[in-house]
Short mmCIF file of C-alpha atoms and ligand atoms in Angstrom, two decimals:
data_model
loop_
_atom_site.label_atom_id
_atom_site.label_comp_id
_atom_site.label_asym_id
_atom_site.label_seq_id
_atom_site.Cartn_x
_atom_site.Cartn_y
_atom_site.Cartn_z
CA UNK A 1 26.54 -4.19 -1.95
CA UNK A 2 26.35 -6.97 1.07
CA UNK A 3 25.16 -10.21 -0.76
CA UNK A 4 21.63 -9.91 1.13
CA UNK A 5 20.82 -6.52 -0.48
CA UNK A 6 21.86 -7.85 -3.66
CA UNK A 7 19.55 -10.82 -3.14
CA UNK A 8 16.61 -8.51 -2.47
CA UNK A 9 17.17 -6.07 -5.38
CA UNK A 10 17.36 -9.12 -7.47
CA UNK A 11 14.49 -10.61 -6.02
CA UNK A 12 11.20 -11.06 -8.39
CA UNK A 13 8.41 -9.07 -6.07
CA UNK A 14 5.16 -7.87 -6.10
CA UNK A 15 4.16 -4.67 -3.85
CA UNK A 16 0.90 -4.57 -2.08
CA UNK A 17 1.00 -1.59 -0.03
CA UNK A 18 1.20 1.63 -1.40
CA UNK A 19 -0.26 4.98 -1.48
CA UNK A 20 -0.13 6.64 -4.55
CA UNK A 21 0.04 9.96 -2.62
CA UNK A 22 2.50 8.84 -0.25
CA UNK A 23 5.35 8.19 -3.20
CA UNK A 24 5.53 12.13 -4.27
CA UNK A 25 8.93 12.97 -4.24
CA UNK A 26 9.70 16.23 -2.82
CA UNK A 27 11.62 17.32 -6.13
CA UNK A 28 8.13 16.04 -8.39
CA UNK A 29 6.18 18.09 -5.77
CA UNK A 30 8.07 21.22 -6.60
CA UNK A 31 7.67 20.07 -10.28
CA UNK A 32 3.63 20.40 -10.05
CA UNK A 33 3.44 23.07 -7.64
CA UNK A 34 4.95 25.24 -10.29
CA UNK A 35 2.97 24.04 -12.73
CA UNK A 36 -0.47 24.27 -11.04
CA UNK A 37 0.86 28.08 -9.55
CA UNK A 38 0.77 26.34 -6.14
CA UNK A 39 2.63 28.44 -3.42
CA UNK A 40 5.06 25.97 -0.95
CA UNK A 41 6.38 27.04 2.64
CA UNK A 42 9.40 25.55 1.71
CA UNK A 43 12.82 27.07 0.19
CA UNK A 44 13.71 24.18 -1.67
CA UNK A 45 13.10 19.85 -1.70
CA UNK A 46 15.53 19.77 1.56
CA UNK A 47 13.36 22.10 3.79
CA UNK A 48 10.25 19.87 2.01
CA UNK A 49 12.23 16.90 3.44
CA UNK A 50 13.26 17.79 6.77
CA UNK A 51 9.60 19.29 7.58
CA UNK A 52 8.66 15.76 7.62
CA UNK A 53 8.38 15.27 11.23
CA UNK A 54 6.08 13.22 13.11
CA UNK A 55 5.18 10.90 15.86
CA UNK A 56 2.49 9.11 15.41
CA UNK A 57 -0.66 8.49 12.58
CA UNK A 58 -2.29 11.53 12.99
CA UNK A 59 0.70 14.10 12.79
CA UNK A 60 1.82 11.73 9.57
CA UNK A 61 -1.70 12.50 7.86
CA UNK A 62 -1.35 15.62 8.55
CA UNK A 63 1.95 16.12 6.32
CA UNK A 64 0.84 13.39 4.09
CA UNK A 65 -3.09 15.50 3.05
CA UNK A 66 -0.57 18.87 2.64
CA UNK A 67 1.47 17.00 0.22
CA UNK A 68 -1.44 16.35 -2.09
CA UNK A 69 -2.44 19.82 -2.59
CA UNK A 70 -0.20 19.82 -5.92
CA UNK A 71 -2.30 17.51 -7.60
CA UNK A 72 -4.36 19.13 -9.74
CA UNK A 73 -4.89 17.90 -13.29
CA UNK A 74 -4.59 14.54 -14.78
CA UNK A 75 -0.84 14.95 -16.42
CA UNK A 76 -0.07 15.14 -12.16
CA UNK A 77 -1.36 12.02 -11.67
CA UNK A 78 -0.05 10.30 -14.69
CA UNK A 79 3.26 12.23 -13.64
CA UNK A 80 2.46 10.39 -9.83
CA UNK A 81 2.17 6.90 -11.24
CA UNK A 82 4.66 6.71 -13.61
CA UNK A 83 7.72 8.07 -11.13
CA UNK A 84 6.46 5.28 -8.87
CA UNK A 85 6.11 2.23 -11.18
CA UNK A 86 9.56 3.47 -12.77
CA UNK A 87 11.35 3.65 -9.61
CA UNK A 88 10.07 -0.07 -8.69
CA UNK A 89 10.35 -0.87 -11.99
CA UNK A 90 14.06 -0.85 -11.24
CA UNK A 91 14.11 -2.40 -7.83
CA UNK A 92 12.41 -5.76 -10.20
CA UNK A 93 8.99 -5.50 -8.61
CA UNK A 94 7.22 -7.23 -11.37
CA UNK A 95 3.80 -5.96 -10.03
CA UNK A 96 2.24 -3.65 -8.20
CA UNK A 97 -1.23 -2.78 -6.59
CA UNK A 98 -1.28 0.97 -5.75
CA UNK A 99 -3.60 2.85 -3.17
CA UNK A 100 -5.30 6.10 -4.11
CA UNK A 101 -7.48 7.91 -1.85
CA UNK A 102 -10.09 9.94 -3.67
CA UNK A 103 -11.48 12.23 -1.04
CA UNK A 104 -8.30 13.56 -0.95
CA UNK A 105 -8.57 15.36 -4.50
CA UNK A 106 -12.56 15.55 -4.99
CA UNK A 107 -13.25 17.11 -1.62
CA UNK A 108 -10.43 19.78 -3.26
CA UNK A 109 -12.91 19.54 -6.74
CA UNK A 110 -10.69 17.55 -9.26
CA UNK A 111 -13.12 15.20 -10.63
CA UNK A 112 -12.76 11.49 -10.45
CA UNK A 113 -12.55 10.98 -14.12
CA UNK A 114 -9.52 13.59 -13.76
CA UNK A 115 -7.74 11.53 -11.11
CA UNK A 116 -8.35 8.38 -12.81
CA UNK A 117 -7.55 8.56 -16.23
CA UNK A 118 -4.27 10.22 -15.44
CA UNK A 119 -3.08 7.53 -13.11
CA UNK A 120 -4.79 4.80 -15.46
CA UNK A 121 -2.20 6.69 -17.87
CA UNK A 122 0.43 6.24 -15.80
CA UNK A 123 -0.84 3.05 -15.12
CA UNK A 124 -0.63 1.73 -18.94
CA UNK A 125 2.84 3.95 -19.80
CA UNK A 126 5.03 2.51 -17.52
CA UNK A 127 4.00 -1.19 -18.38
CA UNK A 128 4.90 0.14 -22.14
CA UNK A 129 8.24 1.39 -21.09
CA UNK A 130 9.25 -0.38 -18.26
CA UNK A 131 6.93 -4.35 -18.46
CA UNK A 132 5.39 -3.31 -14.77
CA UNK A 133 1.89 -4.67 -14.29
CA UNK A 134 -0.16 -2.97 -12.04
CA UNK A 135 -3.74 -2.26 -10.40
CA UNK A 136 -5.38 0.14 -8.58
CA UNK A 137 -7.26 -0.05 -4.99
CA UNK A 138 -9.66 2.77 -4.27
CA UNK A 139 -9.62 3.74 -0.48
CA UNK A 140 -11.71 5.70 1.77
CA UNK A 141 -10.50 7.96 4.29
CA UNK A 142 -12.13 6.71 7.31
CA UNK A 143 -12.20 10.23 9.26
CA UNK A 144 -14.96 10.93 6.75
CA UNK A 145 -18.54 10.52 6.46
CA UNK A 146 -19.86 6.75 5.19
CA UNK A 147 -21.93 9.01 3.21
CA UNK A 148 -18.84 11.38 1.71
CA UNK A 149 -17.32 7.87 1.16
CA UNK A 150 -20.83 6.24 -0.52
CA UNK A 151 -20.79 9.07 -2.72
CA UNK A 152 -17.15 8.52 -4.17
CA UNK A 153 -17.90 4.83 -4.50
CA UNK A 154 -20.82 5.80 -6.29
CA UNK A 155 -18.69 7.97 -8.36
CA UNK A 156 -16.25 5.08 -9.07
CA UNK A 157 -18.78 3.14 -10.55
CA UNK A 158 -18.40 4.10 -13.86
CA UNK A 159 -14.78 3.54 -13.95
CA UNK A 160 -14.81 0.08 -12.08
CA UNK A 161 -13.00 -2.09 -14.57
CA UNK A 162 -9.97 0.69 -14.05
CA UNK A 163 -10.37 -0.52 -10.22
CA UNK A 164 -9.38 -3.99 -8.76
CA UNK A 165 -10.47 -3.49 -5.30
CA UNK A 166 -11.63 -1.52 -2.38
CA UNK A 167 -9.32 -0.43 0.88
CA UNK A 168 -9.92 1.88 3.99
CA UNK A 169 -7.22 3.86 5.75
CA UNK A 170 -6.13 7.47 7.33
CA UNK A 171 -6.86 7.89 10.87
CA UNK A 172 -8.54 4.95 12.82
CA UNK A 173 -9.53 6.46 16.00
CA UNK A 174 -13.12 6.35 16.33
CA UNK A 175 -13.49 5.21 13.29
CA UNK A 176 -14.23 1.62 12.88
CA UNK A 177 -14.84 -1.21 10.05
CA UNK A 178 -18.46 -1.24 10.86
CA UNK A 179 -18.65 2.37 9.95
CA UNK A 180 -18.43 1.17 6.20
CA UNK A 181 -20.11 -1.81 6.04
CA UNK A 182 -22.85 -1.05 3.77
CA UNK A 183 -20.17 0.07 0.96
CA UNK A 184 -18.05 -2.67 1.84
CA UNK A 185 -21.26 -5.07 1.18
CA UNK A 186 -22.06 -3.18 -2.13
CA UNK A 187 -18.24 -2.89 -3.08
CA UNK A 188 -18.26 -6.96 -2.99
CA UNK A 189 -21.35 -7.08 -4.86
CA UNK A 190 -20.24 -5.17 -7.62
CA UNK A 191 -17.32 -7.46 -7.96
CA UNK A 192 -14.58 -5.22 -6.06
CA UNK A 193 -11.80 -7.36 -3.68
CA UNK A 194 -11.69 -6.17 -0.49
CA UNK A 195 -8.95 -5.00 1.87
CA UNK A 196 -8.48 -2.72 4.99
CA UNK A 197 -6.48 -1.17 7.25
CA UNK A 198 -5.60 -2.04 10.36
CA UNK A 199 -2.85 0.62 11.85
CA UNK A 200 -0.24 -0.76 14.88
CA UNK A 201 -1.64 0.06 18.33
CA UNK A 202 -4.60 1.94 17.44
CA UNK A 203 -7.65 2.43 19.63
CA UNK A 204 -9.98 -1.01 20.33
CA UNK A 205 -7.47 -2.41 17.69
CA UNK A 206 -8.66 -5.77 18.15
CA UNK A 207 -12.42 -5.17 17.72
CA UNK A 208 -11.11 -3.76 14.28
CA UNK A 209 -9.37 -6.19 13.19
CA UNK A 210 -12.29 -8.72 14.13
CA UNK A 211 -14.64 -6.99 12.32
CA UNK A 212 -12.20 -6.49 9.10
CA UNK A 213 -12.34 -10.29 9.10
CA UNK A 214 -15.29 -11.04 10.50
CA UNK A 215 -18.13 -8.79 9.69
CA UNK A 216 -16.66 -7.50 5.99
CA UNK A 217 -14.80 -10.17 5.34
CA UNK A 218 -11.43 -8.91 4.10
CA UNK A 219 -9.34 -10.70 2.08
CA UNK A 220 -6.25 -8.74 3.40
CA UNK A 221 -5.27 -6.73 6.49
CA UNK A 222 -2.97 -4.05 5.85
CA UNK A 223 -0.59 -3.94 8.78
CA UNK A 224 -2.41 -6.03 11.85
CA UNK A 225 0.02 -6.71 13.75
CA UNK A 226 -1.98 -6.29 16.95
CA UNK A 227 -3.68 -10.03 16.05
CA UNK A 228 -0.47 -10.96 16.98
CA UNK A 229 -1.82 -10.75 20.50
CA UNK A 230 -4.62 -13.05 20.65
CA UNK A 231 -5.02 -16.31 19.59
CA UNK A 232 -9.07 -16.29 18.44
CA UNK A 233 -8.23 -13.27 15.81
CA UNK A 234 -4.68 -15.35 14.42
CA UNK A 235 -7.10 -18.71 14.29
CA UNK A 236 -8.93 -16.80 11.87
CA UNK A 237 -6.95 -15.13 9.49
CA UNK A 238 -5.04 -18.69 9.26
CA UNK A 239 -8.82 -20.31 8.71
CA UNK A 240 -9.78 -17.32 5.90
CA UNK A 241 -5.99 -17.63 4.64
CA UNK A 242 -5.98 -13.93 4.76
CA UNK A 243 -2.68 -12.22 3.54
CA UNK A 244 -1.14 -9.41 5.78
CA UNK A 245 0.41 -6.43 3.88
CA UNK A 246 3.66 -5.26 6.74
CA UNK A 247 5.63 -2.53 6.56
CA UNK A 248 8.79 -2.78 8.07
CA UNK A 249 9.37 1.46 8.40
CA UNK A 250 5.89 2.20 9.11
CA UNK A 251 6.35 -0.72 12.33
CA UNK A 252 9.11 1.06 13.49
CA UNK A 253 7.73 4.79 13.44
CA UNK A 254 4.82 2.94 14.89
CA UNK A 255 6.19 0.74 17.53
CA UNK A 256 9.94 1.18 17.47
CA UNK A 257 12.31 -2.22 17.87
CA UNK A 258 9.03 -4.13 17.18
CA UNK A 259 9.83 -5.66 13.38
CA UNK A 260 11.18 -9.02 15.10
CA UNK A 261 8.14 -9.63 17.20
CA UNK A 262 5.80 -8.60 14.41
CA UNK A 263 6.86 -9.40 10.82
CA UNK A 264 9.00 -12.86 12.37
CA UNK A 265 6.21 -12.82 14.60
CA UNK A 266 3.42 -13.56 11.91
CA UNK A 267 6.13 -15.59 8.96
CA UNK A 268 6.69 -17.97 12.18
CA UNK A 269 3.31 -18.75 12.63
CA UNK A 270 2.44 -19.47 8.99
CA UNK A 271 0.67 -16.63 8.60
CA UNK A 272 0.68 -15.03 5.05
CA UNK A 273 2.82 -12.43 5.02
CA UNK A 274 4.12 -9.46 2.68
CA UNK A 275 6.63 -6.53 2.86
CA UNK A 276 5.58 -3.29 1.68
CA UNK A 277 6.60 0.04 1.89
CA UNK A 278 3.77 2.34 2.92
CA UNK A 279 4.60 5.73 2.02
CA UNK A 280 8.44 5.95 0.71
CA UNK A 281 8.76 9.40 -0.08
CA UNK A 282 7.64 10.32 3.29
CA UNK A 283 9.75 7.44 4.93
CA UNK A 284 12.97 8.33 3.93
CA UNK A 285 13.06 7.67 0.84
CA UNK A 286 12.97 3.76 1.32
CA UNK A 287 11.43 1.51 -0.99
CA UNK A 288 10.01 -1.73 -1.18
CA UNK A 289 14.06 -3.03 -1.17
CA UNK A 290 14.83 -1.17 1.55
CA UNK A 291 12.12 -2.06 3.68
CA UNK A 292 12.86 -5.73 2.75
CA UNK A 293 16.71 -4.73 4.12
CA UNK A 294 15.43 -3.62 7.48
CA UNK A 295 12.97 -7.17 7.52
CA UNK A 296 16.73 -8.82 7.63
CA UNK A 297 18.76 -6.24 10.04
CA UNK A 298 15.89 -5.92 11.94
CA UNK A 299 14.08 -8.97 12.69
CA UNK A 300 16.37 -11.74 10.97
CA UNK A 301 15.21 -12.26 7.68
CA UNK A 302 17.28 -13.91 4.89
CA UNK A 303 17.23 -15.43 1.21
CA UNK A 304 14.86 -18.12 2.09
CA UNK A 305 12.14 -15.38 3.90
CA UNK A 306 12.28 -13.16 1.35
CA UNK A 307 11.39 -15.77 -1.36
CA UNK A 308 8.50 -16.90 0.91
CA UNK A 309 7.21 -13.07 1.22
CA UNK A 310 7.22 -13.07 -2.47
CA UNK A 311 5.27 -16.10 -2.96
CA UNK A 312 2.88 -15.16 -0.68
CA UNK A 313 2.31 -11.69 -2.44
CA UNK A 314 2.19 -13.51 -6.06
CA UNK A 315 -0.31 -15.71 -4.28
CA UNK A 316 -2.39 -12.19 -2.80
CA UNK A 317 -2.10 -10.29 -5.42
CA UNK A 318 -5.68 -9.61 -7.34
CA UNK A 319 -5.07 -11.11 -10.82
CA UNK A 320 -5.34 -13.68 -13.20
CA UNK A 321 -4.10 -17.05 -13.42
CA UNK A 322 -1.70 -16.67 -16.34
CA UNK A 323 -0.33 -13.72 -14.81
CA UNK A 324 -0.36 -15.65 -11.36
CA UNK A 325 1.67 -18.39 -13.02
CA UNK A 326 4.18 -16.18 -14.70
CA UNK A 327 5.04 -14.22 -11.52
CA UNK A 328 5.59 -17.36 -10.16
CA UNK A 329 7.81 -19.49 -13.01
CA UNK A 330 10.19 -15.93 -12.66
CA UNK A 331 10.46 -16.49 -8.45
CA UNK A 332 10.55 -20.20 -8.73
CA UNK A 333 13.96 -19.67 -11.16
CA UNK A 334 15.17 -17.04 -9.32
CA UNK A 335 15.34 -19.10 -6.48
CA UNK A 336 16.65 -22.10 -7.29
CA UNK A 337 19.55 -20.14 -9.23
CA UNK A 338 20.28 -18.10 -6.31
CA UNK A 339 19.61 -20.83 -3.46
CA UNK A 340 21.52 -22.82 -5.02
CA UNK A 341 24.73 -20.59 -5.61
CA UNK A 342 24.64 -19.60 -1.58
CA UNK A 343 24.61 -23.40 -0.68
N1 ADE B 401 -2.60 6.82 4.57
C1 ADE B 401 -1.37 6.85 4.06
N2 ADE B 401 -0.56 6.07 4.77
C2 ADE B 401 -1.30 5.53 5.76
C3 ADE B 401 -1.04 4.63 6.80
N3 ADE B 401 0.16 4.11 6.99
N4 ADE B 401 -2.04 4.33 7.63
C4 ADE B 401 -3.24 4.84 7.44
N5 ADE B 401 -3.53 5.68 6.48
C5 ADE B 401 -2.58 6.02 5.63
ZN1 ZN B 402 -0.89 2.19 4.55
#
């Protein structure tokens, strides 16, 4: 293994940026399929693989909401969860914060309490068998009603301590921040953090990313690298310290050759960056390591990056200040052994 690969897989990390449904293997989607009688177009987990062709967000979704239609009972989402937090596990990310989008399985009629208690399952097994912490962040798929989306928060309610915080993603054409303001306003009230997408190079991309910070008042923006391009949007995300989850695969499907002007583009100017891996099983297969190995080939990053990207996602992530301190005392040591050795 080069020495920078090792660094990274050594690395103590936290991962930010995640979709729960986005990390089903294609062999663990055969797996539930068969159990749930599903029928799949597909001959066997290559064919799965190589369908997974697209071009832009839309034509992504599109394979991504297919996927899903295997999840059925809660042993699939404990199943989900735990294949996840066991394969980071490995790759020493230390904690996690995991994306699930309801709509996705209610609007099929699994009932929240299905969904959530089997990844809360997960959740709780693989910090018993493998020391991962981990969280969950409820998102709404922003093609949908605010009203399909009010009713799922409502429906979260009940299960809020299972929940750290509130995100928005899927397909961003036409469908703005503002949209979900009202649940974003309630979400905070009822003591949810708050974080949103904002894809590469979508539609009025900067009036969405104004009002993420702005009008809701994010604490994060997943991806945003289009505030890269003006100066009154990066003045305040550096005045709201607000974190930036990047991923480096998901910036090159998006805007190919792009990772040096956008992830070295925003660690440059101080803002608070992360590396994340979006949706591995549909990207290849590549992890939160992996990604980290294309920040370095692909836009120059090395030992002393990486340890800044972790900091910064110890110092994002939504938990308490033991556990803040802990992540930290493991990077801080890792560090200094490893900095040291390479000087
Ligand atoms: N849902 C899953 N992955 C996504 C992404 N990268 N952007 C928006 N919605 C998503
Ligand atoms: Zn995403």
């Amino acid at each position: 293994m080069q020495p920078i690969a090792k660094f990274i897989a050594g690395l103590p990390k936290a991962e930010l940026h995640v979709h729960l449904e986005g990390t089903l293997e294609a062999e663990l989607k055969f797996e539930l399929a068969a159990r749930n009688a599903v029928d799949l177009p597909y001959a066997d987990v290559e064919a799965m693989r190589a369908s997974y062709v697209y071009h832009d967000l839309p034509s992504f979704l599109a394979i991504f909401y297919e996927g899903s239609f295997v999840l059925h009972q809660e042993a699939d989402f404990r199943d989900l969860v735990y294949a996840y937090l066991k394969k980071v596990a490995s790759q020493n990310v230390l904690y996690a914060e995991m994306f699930f989008d309801p709509q996705q399985h209610t609007d099929r009629g699994v009932p929240f309490a299905t969904m959530i208690e089997g990844l809360t399952r997960g959740r709780l097994e693989a910090e018993r068998d493998f020391g991962i912490r981990s969280q969950f962040i409820l998102c709404f798929v922003r093609e949908r009603s605010a009203q399909s989306a009010m009713a799922v928060f409502e429906s979260a309610l009940p299960y809020k301590h299972l929940i750290v915080g509130l995100g928005l993603d899927s397909d961003e054409k036409d469908n703005p921040p503002a949209k979900f303001a009202e649940i974003f306003r309630r979400g905070r009230e009822e003591g949810f953090r708050l974080t949103m997408h904002c894809d590469v190079d979508q539609q009025n991309t900067h009036e969405h990313i104004r009002q993420a910070i702005e009008d809701i008042g994010v604490e994060r923006i997943d991806h945003g690298a289009n505030l890269l391009d003006r100066p009154e949007l990066i003045a305040a995300a550096k005045e709201r310290g607000l974190f930036f989850t990047v991923c480096p695969y998901a910036n090159e499907m998006m805007r190919p050759g792009e990772n040096q002007s956008i992830a070295r583009g925003m660690l440059d100017l101080g803002l608070r960056l992360t590396l994340n891996s979006d949706d591995p099983a549909y990207m290849e297969g590549k992890y939160i390591n992996e990604n980290m190995l294309m920040a370095h080939e692909l836009a120059g990053f090395g030992p002393e990056d990486f340890v800044t990207v972790s900091r910064n996602a110890f110092d994002a992530a939504w938990i308490d200040e033991d556990l803040r301190a802990e992540l930290h005392g493991r990077l801080t040591a890792y560090a200094e052994a490893q900095l040291m050795v390479a000087r």
